[in-house]
Coordinates of C-alpha atoms and ligand atoms in Angstrom, one line a residue:
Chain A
X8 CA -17.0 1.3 17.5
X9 CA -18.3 -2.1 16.6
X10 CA -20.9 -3.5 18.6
X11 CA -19.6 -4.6 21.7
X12 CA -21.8 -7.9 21.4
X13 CA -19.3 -8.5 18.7
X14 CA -16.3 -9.0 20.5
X15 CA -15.3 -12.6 20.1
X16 CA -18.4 -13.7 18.1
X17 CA -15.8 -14.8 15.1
X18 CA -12.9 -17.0 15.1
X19 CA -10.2 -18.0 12.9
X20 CA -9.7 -21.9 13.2
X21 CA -7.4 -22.6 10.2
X22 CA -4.5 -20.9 8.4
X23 CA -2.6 -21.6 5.0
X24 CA 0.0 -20.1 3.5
X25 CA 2.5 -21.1 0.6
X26 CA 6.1 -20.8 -0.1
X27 CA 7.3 -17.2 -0.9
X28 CA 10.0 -16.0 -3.1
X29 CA 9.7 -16.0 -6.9
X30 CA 7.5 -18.8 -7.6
X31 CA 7.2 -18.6 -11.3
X32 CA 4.0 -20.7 -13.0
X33 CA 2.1 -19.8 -10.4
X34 CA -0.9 -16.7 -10.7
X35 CA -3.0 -15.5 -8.4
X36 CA -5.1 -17.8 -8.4
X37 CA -2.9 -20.8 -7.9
X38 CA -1.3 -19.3 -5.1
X39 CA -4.9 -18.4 -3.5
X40 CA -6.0 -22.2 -4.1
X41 CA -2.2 -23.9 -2.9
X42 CA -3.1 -21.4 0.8
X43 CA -6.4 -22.1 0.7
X44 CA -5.8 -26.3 0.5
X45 CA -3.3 -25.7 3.5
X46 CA -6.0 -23.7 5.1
X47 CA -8.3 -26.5 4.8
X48 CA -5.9 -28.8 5.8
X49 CA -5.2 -27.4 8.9
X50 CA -8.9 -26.8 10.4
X51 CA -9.5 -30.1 9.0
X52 CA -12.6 -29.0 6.8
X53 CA -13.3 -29.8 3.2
X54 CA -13.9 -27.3 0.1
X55 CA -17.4 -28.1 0.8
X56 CA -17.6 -27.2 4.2
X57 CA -16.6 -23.4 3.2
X58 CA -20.3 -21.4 2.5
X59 CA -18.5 -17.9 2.4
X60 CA -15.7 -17.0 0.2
X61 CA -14.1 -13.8 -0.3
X62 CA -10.8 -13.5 -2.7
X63 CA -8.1 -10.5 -2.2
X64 CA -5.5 -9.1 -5.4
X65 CA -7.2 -12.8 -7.3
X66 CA -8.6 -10.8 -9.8
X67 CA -11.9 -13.0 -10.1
X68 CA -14.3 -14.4 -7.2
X69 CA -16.3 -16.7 -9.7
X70 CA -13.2 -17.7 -11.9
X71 CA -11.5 -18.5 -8.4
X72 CA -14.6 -20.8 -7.0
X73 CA -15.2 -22.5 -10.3
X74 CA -11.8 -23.9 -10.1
X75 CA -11.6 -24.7 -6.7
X76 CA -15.3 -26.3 -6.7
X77 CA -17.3 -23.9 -4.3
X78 CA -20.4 -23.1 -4.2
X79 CA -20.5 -20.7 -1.0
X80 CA -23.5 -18.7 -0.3
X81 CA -21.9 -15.8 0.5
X82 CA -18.9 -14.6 -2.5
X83 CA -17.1 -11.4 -2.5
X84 CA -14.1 -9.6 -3.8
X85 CA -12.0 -6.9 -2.4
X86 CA -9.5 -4.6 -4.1
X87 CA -6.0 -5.8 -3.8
X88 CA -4.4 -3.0 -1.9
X89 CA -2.5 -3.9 1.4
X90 CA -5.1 -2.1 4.1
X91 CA -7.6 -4.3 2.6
X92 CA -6.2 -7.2 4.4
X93 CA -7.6 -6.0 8.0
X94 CA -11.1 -5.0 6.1
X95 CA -11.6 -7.9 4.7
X96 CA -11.4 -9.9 8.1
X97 CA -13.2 -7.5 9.9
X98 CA -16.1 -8.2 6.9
X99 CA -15.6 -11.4 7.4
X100 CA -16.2 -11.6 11.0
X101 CA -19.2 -9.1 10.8
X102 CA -20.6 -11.5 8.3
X103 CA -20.2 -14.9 10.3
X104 CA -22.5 -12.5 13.3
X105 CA -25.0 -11.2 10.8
X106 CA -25.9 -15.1 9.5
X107 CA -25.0 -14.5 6.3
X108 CA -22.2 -17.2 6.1
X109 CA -21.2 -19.5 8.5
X110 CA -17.4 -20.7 7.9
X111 CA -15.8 -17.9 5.6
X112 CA -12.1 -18.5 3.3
X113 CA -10.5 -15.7 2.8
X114 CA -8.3 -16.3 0.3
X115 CA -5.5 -14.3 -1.1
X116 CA -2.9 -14.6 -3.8
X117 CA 0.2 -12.6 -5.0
X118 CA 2.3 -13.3 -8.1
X119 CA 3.7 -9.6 -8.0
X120 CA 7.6 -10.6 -8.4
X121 CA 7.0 -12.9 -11.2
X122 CA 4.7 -10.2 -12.5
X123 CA 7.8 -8.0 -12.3
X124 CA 5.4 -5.4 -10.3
X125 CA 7.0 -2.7 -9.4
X126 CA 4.8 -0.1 -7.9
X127 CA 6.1 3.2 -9.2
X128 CA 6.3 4.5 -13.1
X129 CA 3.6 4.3 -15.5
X130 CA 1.7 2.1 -13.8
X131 CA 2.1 3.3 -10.5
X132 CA -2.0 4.0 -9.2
X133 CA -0.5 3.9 -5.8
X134 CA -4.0 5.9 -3.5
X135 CA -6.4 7.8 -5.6
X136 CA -5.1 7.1 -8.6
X137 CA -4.0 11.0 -9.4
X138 CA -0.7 9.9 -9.6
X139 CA 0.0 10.6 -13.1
X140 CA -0.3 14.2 -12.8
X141 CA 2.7 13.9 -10.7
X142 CA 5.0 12.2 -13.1
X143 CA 6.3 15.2 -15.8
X144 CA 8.0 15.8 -12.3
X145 CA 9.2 12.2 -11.6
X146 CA 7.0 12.1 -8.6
X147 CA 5.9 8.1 -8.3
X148 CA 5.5 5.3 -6.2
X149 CA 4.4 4.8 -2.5
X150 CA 7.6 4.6 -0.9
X151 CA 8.3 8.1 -2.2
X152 CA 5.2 9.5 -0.3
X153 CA 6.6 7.5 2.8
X154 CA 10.1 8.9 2.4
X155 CA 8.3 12.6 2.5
X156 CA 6.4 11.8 5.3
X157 CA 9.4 10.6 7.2
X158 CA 11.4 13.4 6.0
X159 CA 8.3 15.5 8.0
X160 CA 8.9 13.0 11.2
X161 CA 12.9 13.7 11.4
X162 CA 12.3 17.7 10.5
X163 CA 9.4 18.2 12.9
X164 CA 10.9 15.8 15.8
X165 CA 14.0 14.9 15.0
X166 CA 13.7 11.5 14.6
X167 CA 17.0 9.7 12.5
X168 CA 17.4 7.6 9.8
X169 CA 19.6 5.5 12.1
X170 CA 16.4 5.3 14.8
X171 CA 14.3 4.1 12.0
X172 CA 17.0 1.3 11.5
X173 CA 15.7 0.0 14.7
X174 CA 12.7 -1.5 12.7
X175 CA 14.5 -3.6 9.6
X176 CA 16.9 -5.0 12.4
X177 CA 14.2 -6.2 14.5
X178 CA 12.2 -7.8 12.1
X179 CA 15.8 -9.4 10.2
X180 CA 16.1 -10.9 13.7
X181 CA 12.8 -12.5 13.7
X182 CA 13.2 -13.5 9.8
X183 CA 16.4 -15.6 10.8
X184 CA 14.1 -17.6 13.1
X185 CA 11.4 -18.1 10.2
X186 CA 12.2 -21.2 8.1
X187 CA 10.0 -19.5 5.1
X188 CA 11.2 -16.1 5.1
X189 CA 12.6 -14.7 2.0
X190 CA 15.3 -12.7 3.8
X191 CA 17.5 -14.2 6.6
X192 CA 20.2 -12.7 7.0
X193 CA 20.6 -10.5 10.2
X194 CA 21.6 -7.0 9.3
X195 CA 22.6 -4.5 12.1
X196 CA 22.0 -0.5 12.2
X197 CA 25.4 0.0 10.4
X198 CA 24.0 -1.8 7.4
X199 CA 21.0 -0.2 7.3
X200 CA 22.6 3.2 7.0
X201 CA 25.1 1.9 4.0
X202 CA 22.3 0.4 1.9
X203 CA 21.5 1.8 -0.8
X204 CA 18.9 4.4 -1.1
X205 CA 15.9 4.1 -3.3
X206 CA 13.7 7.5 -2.3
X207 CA 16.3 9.0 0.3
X208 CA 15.8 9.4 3.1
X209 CA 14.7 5.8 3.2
X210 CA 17.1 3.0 2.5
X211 CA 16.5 -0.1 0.1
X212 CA 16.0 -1.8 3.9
X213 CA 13.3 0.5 4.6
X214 CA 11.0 -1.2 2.1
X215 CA 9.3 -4.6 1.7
X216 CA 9.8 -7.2 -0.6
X217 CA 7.8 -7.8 -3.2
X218 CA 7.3 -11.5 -3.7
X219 CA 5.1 -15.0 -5.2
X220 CA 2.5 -15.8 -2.4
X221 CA -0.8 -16.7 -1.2
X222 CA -2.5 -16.5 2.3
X223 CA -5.6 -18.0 3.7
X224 CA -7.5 -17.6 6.6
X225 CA -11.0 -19.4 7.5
X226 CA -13.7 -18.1 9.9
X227 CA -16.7 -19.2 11.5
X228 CA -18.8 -18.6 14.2
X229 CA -17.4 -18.9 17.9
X230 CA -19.4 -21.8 18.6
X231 CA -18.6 -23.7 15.5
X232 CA -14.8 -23.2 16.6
X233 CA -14.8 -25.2 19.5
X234 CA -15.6 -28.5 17.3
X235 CA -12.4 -27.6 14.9
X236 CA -9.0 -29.6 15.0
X237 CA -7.1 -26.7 16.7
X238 CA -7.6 -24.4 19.3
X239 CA -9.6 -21.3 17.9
X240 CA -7.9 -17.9 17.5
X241 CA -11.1 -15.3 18.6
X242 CA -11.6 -12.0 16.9
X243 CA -11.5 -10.0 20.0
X244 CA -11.9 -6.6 18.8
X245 CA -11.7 -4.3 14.8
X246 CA -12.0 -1.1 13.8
X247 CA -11.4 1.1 11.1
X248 CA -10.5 4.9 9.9
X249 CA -10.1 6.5 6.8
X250 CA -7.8 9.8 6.0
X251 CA -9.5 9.9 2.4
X252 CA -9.8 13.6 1.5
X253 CA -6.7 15.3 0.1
X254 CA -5.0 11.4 0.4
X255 CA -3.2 12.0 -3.4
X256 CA -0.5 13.7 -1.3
X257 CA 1.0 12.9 2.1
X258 CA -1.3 13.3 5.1
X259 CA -0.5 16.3 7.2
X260 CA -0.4 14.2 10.7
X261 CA 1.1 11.1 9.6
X262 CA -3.0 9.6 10.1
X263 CA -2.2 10.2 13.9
X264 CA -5.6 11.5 14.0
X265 CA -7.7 8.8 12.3
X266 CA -5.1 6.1 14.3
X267 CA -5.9 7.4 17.6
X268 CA -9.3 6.9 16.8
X269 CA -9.1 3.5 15.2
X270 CA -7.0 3.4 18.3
X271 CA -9.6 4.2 20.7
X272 CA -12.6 1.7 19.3
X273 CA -10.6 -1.0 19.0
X274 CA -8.9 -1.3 23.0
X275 CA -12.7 -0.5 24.0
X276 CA -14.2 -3.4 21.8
X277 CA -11.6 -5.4 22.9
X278 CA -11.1 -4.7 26.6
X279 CA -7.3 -4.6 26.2
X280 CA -5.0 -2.1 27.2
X281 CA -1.3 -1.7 25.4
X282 CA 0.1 -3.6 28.2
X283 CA -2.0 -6.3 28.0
X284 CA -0.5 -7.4 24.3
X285 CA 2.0 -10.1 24.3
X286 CA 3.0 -9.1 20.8
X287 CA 2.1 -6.5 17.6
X288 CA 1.9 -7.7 14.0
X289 CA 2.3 -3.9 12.6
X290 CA 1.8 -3.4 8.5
X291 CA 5.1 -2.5 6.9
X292 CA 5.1 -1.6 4.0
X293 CA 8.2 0.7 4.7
X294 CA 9.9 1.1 7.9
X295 CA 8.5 5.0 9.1
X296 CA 4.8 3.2 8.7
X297 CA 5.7 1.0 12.0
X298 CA 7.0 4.5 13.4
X299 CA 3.9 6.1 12.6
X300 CA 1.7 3.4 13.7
X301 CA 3.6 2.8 17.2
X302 CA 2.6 6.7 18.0
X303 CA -0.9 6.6 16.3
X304 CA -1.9 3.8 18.8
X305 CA -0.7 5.4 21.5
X306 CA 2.2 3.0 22.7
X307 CA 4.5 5.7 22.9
X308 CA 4.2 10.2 22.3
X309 CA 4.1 11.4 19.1
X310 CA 7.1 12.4 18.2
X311 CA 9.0 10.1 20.6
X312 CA 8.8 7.2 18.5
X313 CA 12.2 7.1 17.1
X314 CA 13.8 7.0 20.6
X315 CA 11.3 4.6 21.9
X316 CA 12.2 1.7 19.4
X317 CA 15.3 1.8 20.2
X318 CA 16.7 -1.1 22.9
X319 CA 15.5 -3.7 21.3
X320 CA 12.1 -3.4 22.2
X321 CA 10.2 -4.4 19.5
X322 CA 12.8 -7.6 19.8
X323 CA 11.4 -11.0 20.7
X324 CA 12.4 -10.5 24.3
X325 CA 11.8 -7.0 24.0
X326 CA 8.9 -5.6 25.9
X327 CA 6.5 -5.7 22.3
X328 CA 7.7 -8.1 20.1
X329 CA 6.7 -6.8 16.6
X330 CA 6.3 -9.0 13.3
X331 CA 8.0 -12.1 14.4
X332 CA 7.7 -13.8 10.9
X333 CA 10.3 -10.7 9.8
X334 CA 7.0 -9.0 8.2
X335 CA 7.0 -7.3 4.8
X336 CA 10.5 -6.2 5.4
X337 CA 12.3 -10.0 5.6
X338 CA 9.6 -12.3 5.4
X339 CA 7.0 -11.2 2.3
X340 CA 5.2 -8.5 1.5
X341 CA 2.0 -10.0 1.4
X342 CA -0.4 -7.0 1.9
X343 CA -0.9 -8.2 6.0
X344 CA -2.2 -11.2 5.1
X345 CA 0.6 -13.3 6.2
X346 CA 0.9 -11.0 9.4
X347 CA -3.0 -12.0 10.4
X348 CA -1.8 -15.6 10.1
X349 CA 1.4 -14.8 12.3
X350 CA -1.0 -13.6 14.8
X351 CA -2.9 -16.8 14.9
X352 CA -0.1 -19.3 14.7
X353 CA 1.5 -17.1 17.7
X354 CA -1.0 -17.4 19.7
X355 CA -1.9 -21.4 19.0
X356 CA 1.8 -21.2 20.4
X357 CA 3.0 -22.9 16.7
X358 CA 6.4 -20.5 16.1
X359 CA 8.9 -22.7 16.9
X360 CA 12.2 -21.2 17.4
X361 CA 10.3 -17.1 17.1
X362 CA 7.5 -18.5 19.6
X363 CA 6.2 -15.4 21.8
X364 CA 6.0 -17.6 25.2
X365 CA 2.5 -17.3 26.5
X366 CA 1.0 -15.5 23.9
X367 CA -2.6 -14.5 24.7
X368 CA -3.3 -11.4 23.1
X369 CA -1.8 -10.2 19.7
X370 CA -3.1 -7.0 18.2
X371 CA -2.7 -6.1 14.0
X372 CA -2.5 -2.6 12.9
X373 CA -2.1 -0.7 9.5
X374 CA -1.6 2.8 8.6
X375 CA -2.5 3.3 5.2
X376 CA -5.5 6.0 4.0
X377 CA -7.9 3.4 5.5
X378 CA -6.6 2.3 8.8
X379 CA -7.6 -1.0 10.4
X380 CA -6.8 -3.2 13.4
X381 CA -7.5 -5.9 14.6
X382 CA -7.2 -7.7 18.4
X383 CA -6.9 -11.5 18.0
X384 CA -7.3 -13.7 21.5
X385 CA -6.3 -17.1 22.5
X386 CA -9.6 -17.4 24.9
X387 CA -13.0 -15.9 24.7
X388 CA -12.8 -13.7 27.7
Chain B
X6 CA 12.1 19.1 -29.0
X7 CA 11.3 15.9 -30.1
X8 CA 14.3 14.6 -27.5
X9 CA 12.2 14.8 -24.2
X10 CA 12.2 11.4 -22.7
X11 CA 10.5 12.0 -19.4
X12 CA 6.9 11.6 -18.8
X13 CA 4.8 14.6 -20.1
X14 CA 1.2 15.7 -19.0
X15 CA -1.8 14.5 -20.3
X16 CA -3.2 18.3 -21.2
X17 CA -6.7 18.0 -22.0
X18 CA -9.7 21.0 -21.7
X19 CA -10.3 20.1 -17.5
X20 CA -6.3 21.4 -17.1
X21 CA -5.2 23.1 -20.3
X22 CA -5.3 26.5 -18.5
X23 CA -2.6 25.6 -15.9
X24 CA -0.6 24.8 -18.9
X25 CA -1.2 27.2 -20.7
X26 CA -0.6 29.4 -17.9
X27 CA 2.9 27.9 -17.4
X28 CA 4.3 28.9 -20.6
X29 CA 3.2 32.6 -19.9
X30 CA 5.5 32.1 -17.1
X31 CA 2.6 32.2 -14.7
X32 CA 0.9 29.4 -12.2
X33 CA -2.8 29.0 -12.5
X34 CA -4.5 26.9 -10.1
X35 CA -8.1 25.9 -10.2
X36 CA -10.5 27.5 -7.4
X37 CA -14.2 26.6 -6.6
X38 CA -16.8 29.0 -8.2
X39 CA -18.9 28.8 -5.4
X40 CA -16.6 28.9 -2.2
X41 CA -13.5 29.9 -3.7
X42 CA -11.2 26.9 -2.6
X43 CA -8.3 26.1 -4.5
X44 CA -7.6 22.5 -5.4
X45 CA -5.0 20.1 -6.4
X46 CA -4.6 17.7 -8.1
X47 CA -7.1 19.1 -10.6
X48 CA -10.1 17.5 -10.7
X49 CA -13.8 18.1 -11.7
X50 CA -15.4 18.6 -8.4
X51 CA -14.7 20.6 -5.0
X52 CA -14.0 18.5 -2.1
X53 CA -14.8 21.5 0.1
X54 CA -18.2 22.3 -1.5
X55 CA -18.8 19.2 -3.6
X56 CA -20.0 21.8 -6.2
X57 CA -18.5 21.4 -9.9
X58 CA -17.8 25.0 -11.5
X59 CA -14.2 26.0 -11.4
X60 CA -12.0 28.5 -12.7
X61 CA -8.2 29.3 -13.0
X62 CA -6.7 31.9 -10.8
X63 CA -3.4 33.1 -11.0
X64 CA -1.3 32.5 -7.3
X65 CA 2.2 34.0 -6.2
X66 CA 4.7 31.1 -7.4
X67 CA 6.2 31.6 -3.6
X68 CA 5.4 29.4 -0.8
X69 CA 7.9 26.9 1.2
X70 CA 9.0 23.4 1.1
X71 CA 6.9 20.8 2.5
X72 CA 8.5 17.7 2.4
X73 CA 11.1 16.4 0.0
X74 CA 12.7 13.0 -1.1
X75 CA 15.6 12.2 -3.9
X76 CA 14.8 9.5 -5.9
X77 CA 17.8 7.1 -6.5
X78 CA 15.7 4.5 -8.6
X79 CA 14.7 4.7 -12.3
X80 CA 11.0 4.7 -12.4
X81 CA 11.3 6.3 -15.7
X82 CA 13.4 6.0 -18.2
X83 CA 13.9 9.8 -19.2
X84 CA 15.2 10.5 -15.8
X85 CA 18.1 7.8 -16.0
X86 CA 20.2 10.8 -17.0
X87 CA 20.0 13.2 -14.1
X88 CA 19.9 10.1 -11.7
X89 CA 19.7 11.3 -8.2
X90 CA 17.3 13.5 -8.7
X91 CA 15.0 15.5 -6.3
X92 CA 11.1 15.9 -5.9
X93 CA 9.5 18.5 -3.2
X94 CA 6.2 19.2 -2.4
X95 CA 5.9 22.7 -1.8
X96 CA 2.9 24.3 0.5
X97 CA 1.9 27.4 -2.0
X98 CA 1.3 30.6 0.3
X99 CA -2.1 29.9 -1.2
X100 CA -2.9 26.8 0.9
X101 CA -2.3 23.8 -1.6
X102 CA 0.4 21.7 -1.9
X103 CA 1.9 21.0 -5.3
X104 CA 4.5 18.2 -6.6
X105 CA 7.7 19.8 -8.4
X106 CA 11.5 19.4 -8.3
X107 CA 13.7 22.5 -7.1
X108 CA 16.6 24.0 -9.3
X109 CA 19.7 25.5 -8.3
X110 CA 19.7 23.2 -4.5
X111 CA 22.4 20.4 -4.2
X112 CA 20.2 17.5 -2.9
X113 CA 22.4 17.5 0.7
X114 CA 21.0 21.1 1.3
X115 CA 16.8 20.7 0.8
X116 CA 15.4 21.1 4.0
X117 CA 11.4 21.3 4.8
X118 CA 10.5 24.9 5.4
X119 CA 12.6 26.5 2.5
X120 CA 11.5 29.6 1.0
X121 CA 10.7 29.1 -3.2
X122 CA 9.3 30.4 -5.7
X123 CA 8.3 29.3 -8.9
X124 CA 9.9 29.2 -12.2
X125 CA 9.5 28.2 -15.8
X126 CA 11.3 25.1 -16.9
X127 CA 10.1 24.6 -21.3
X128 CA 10.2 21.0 -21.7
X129 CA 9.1 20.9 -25.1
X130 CA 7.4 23.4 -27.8
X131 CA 4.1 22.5 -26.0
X132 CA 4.3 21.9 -22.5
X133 CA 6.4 24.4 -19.7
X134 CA 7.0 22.7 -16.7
X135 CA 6.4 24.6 -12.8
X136 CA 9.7 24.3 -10.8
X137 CA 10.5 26.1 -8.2
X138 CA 14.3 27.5 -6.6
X139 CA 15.6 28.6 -3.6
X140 CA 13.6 32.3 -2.6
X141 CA 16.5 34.2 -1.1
X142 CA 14.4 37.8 -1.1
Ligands
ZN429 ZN1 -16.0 24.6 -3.3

């Protein structure tokens, strides 16, 4: 577990984030400097206030800073997979502790649907990269290995395809709510089970939608916070896992293990118990990963996750509501970088029509080979 | 058999022998000099041991279904013919798992726990493929 003396040490006090949808003209970096402007706008700060910078899927920390005019202290780059979202911020916030920076922009931009990504085929270097000794048997892409996986979940517990549905109407719901979703249209469990499949068992509204975006978050110190234009959102609690070894094929226990340990560290940094959280901003890449994740962090049994979705419980008005932006699924899929800004604007109470009322305590999770979460706060309790 | 459209393996010296093995009809997997584990994907070091000798054993061909999915999308283009088609990950009676597609199954009958066992599928003069059908014995 992260030092304890850590909890709340690091807040974020301004978010940005663009349009999404297919934004064509626009790269990475574009997108990365358009979030990061709004970023800025919103905390109030200017580019030269920023003496930390690290840059997510921009291919280029120096090419990025040239053109937007930085000069931080502190520069830095991480790989431009999805779980690197929650690593990054935890970085971030262990940096702003250590001294290193002081006010940190993390910045990140996506042109993956002008870039006609498509994350399976020839390209597809989807975990360790081995993929390609997979494809003389047309075995590709990450939402294959989660369609496995699920197929494990529904042989193993009997958890249904139609229980999983739970999940893409949820976050539909919330989308409808979200003025810059790219989906927002409400679907219901019926529609779920006629869409078309694309790795059966899972169901083209089992995955996310790749999309134009950028995202950015800035940092600083807890005390630095208080001065900034909006209330500060603390960094409450983090950890991380990894379920490296043997990760070129499906893990055996859906990461339960590694989760309930990630699990574990982060309600004991944080001082917060599952009931405690006013809403969850779960990584979803594909549906089953929400599944997995709600059992991993212990909010239900293992194995009892299908059933326990069901009701309308991850629902705004539900007992946990889940990704009220619509997530990966209906809002963008932008690698849980628009999910960590969900969390803040929830808890600054800025969500308009999907506003979680009261919302003190939001907690980001993602299931992936390297697991993070995160525990955001609206006070420094 | 200059007709094959799908994706074909890149055979080079560090797997040659599980090709090579394939179009004797038999399936060589690579195990650990020095503590005998057997690996895959094939790669140059153990992740048991961390030691880097290897050599090519010869295992049953029988073992069960792990998991499975059908792929409805065309990630590649030599597939677009056989569209849906499955993929399984079967659990050798070994220990590792292996990626390959099961013959003879309608795609409504795979189920996780199946008995198979391997068989030969030539895809071209060079390369045999290892598939795997239903093991009814
Ligand atoms: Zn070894």
């Amino acid at each position: 577990m992260p030092d304890q003396s850590l909890r709340n040490r690091a807040a974020v006090i301004g978010v940005g984030t663009t349009k999404f949808g297919r934004l064509p003209g626009n790269d990475t970096y574009d997108l990365g400097a358009w979030a990061l402007r709004e970023a800025l706008d919103d905390c109030g700060l200017k580019a030269s206030d920023i003496d930390g910078v690290i840059v997510n899927r921009i291919p280029d920390y120096q090419r990025f800073c040239e053109a937007f005019g930085l000069n931080p202290r502190y520069a830095l780059m991480t790989p431009g997979q999805g779980r690197m979202s929650g690593a990054t911020i935890e970085l971030a916030a262990m940096a702003i502790a250590a001294g290193m920076a002081k006010t940190i922009a993390l910045v990140y931009g996506n042109d993956g649907r002008s870039a006609g990504d498509k994350y399976g085929g020839e390209t597809d270097r989807y975990g360790s990269g081995g993929a390609g000794q997979f494809f003389p048997y047309g075995m590709t892409s990450p939402g294959a290995v989660h369609a496995m996986m699920f197929a494990c979940h529904m042989h193993q517990f009997g958890t249904t395809s139609a229980q999983l549905a739970a999940v893409s109407v949820a976050f539909r719901k919330h989308a409808a709510l979200n003025p810059n979703a790219v989906m927002r249209k409400r679907v219901t469990v019926e529609d779920h089970q006629e869409s078309t499949f694309v790795a059966a068992p899972l169901h083209i509204l089992d995955y996310c939608l790749i999309n134009d975006g950028g995202v950015a978050l800035i940092l600083t110190s807890a005390e630095r916070a208080r001065d900034a234009k909006k209330p500060p959102v603390y960094i409450r609690g983090f950890s991380q896992a990894t379920k490296l070894e043997e990760s070129a094929l499906p893990p055996e226990d859906y990461w339960y293990g590694p989760m309930q340990a990630a699990a574990k560290d982060v309600y004991e940094m944080a001082g917060v118990k599952h009931e405690d959280l006013d809403a969850l901003m779960i990584y979803d890449n594909f549906s089953p990963t929400v599944l997995f994740s709600l059992e991993g962090f212990g909010f239900c049994k293992q194995g009892e996750g299908g059933d326990w979705m069901q009701g309308g419980r991850l629902e705004l008005g539900g007992q946990f509501p889940t990704n009220t932006s619509g997530g990966h699924l209906s809002e963008s899929y932008m690698q849980g970088w628009a999910l960590n800004a969900e969390a803040v604007r929830q808890l600054r109470g800025e969500c308009g029509e999907r506003q979680v009322k009261d919302a003190r305590l939001i907690q980001y999770m993602c299931a992936a080979p390297l697991m993070t979460s995160i525990i955001y706060g609206s006070d420094a309790t | 058999m200059s007709n094959y459209l799908k994706p074909l393996p890149k055979i080079d010296e560090r797997n040659r022998a599980h090709w090579d093995g394939a179009r004797e009809g038999r399936l060589m997997m690579q195990a650990c000099d020095h503590c005998a584990a057997l690996r895959y994907p094939f790669s140059s070091l153990c992740p048991k041991c961390q030691s880097t000798g290897s050599s090519w054993k010869e295992v049953s061909g029988k073992g069960q279904v792990w998991s499975w999915c059908v792929f409805h999308r065309v990630y590649f283009k030599g597939f677009e013919g056989e569209m849906p088609y499955n993929v399984v990950l079967v659990k050798l009676d070994e220990g590792p798992r292996i990626y390959s597609n099961i013959i003879g199954v309608d795609k409504d009958k795979l189920r996780i726990g199946m008995r198979v066992r391997a068989v030969f599928d030539q895809a071209t003069d060079d390369v045999t493929l290892v598939k795997f059908e239903e093991d009814k014995s």
